[in-house]
PDB file of C-alpha atoms in Angstrom:
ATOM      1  CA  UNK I   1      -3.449  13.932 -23.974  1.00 91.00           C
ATOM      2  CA  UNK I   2      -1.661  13.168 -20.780  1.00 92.00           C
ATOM      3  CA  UNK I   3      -3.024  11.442 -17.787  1.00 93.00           C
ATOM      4  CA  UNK I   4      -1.442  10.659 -14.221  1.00 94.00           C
ATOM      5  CA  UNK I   5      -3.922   8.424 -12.434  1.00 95.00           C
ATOM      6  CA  UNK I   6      -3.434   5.328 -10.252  1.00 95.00           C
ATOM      7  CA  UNK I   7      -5.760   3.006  -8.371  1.00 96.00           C
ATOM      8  CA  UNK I   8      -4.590   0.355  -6.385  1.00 96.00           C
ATOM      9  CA  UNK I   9      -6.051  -2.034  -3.744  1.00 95.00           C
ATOM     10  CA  UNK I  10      -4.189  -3.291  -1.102  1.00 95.00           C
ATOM     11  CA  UNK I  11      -3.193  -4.149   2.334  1.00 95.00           C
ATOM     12  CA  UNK I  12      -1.235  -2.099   4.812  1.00 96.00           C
ATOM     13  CA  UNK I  13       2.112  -2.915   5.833  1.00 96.00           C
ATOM     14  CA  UNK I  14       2.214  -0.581   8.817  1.00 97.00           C
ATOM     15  CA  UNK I  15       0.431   1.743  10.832  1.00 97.00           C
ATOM     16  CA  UNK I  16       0.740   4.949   8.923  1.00 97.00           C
ATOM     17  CA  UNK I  17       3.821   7.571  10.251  1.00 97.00           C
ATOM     18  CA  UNK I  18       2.322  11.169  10.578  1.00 98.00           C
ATOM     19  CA  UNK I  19       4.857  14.201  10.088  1.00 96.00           C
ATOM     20  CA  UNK I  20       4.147  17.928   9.382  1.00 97.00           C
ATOM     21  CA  UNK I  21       6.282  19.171   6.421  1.00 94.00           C
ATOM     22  CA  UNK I  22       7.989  22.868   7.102  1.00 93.00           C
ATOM     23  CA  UNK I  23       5.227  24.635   6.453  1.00 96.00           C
ATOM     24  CA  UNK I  24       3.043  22.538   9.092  1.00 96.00           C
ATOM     25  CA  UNK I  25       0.813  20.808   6.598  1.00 96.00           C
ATOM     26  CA  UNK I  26       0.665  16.480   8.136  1.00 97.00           C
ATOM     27  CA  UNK I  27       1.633  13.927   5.787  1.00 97.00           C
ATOM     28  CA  UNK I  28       0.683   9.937   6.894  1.00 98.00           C
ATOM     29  CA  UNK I  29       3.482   7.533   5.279  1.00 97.00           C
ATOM     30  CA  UNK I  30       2.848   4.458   4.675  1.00 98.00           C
ATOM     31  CA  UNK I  31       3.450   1.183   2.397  1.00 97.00           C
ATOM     32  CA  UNK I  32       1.027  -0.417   0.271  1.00 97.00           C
ATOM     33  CA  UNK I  33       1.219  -4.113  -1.289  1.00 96.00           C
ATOM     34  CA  UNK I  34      -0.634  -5.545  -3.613  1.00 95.00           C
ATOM     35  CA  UNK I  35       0.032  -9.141  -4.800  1.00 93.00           C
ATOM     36  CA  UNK I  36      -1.378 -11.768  -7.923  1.00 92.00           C
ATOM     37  CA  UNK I  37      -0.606 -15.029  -8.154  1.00 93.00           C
ATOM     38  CA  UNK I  38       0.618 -16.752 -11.787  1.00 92.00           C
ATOM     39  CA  UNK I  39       2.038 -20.161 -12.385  1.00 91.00           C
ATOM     40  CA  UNK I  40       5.968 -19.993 -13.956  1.00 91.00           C
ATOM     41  CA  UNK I  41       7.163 -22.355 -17.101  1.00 92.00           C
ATOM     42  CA  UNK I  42       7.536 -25.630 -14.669  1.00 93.00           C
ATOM     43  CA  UNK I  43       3.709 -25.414 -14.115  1.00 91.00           C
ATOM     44  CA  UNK I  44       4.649 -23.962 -10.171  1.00 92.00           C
ATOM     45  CA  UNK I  45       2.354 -21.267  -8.409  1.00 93.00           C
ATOM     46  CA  UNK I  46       4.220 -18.560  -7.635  1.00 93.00           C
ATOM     47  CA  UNK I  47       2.954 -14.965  -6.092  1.00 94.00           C
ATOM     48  CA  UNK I  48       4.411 -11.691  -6.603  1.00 94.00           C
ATOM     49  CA  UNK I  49       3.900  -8.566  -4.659  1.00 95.00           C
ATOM     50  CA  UNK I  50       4.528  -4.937  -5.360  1.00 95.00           C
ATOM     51  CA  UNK I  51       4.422  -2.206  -2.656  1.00 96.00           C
ATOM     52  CA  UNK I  52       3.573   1.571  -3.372  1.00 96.00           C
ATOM     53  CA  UNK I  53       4.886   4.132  -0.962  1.00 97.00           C
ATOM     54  CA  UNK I  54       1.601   5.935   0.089  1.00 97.00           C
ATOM     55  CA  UNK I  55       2.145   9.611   1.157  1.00 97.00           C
ATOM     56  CA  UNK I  56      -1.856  11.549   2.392  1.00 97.00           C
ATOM     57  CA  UNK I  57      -1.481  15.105   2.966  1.00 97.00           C
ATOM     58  CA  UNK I  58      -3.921  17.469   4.756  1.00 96.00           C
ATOM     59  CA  UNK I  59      -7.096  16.498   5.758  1.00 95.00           C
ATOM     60  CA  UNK I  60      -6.406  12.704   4.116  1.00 96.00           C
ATOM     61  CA  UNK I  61      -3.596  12.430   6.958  1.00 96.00           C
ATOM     62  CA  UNK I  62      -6.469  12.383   9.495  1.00 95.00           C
ATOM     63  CA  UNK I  63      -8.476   9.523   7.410  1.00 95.00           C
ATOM     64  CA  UNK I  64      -5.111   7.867   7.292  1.00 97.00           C
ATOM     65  CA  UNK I  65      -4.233   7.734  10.363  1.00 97.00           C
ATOM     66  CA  UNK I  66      -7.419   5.996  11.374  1.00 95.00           C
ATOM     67  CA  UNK I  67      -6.339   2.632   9.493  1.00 96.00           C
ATOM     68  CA  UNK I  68      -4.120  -0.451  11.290  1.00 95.00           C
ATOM     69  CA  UNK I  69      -1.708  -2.903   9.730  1.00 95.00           C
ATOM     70  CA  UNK I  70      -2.927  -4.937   7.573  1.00 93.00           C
ATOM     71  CA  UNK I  71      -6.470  -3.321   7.047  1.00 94.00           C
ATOM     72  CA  UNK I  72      -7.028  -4.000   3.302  1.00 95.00           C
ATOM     73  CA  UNK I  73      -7.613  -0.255   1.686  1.00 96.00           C
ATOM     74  CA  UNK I  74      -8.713   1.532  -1.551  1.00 96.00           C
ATOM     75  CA  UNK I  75      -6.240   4.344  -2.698  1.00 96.00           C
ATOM     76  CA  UNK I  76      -6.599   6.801  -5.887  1.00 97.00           C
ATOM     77  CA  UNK I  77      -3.690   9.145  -6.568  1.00 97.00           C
ATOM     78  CA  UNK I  78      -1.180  10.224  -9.224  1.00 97.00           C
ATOM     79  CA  UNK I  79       2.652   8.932  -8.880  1.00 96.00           C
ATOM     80  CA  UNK I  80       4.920  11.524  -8.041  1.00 96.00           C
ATOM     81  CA  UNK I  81       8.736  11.371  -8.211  1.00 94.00           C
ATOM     82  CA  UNK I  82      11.031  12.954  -5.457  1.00 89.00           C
ATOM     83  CA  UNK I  83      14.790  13.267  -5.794  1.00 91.00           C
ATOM     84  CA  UNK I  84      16.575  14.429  -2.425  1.00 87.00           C
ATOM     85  CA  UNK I  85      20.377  13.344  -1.012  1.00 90.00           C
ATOM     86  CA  UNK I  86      20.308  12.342   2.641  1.00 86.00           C
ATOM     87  CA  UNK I  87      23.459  13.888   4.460  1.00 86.00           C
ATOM     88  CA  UNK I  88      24.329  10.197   5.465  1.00 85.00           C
ATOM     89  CA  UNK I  89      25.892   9.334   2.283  1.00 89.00           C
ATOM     90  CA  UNK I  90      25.554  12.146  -0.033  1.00 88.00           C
ATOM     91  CA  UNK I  91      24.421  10.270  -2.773  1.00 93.00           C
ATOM     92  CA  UNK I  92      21.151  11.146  -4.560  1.00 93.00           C
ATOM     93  CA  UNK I  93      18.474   8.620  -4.903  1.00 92.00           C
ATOM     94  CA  UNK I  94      15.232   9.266  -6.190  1.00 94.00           C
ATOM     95  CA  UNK I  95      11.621   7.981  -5.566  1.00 92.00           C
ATOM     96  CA  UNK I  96       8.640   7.569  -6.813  1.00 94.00           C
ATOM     97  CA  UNK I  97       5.098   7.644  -4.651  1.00 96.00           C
ATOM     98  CA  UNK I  98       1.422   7.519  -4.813  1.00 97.00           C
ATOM     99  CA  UNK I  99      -0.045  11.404  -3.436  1.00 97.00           C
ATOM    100  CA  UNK I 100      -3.373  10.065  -2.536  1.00 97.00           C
ATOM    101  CA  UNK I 101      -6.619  11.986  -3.644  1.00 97.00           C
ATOM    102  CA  UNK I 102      -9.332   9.597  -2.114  1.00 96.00           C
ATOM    103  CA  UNK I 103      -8.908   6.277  -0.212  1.00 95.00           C
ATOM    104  CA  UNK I 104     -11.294   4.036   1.712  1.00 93.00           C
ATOM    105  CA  UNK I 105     -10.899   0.998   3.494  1.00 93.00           C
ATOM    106  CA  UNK I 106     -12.679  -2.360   1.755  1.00 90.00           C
ATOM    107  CA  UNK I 107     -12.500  -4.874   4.420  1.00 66.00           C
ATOM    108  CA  UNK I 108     -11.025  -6.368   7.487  1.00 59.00           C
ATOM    109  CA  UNK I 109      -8.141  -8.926   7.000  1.00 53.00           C
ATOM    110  CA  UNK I 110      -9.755 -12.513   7.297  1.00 61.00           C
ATOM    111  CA  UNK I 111      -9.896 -13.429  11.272  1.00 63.00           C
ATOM    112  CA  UNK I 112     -10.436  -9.697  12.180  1.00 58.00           C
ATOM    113  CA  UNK I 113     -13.422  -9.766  14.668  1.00 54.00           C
ATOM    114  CA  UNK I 114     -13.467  -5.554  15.029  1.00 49.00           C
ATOM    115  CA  UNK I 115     -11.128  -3.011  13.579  1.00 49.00           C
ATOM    116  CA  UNK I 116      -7.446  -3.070  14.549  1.00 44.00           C
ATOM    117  CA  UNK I 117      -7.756  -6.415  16.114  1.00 38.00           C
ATOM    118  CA  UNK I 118      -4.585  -8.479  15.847  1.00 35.00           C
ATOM    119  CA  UNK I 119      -5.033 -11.364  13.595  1.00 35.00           C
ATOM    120  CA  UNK I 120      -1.955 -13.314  13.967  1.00 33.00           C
ATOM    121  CA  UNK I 121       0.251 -14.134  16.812  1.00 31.00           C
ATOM    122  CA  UNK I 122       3.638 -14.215  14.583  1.00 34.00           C
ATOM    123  CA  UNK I 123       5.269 -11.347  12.842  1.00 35.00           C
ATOM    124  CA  UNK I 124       3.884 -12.178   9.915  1.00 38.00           C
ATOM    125  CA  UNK I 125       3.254 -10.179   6.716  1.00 41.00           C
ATOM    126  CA  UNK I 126       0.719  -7.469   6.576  1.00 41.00           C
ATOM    127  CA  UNK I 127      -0.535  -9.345   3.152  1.00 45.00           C
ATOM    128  CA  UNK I 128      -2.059 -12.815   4.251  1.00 46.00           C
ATOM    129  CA  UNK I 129      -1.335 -16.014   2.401  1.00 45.00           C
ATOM    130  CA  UNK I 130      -4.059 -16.932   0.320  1.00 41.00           C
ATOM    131  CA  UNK I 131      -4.191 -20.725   0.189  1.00 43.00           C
ATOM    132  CA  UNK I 132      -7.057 -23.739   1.282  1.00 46.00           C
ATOM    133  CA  UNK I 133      -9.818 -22.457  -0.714  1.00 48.00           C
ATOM    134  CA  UNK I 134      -9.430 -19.257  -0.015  1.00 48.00           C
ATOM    135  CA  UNK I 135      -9.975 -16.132  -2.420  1.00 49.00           C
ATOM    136  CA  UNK I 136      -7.632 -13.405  -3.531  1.00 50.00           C
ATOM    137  CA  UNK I 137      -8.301  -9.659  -3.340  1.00 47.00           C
ATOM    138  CA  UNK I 138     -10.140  -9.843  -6.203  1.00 48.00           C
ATOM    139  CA  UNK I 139     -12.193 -12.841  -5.649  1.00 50.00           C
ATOM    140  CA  UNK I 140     -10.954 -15.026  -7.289  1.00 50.00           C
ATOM    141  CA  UNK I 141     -10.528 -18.807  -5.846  1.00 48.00           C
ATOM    142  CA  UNK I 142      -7.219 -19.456  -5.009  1.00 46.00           C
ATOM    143  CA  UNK I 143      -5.514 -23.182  -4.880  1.00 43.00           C
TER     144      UNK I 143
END
């Protein structure tokens, strides 16, 4: 038996980027992170984060394109690999992304009064710093 399934649960990095492939079809780009929080041999907190390229074709590019920076989403897909060789350099690289089946945004970031509202001033990252009794993404009390 073989499976290729992924859920993750996130926050945005960026608007998503809409393009139309060849054939006209839209495809919404975006990044995805996703962070957890562990303490390292000295006993320290520490936080890691891992972002997923996000790629919504069709009718998904529409839902995409609805959600802001930051908003904190719900994404089911399979990972896909790509290989191409940009005419820059020449040199092949290859990626891997999350094709989204079915997404759905969870929740405002903290602060957020309505939908795309800025909640910081700085340029700060899309995933917020969970500290002072706060909770993490998945509930859990932080600090």
């Amino acid at each position: 038996m073989q499976r290729n399934r992924l859920e993750v649960v996130g926050y945005l990095a960026a608007k998503p980027a809409l393009r139309y492939l060849p054939s006209g079809t839209p495809v919404a780009n975006v990044r995805l992170g996703e962070s957890y929080r562990y303490q390292d041999g000295d006993g320290k907190p520490q936080q890691h984060t891992n972002w997923h390229n996000l790629s919504f074709y069709g009718d998904l590019s529409r839902v995409a394109m609805t959600f802001e920076k930051g908003d904190n989403i719900f994404v089911e897909g399979t990972i896909e690999q790509r290989q191409f060789t940009p005419k820059g350099d020449g040199v092949q690289r290859i990626v891997h992304e999350v094709v989204v089946r079915n997404c759905h945004l969870i929740a405002a970031l903290r602060g957020a009064t309505t939908k795309g509202a800025t909640v910081t001033t700085s340029e700060e990252s899309a995933i917020p710093d969970l500290q002072n009794g706060a909770t993490d993404h998945d509930g859990w009390p932080v600090g």
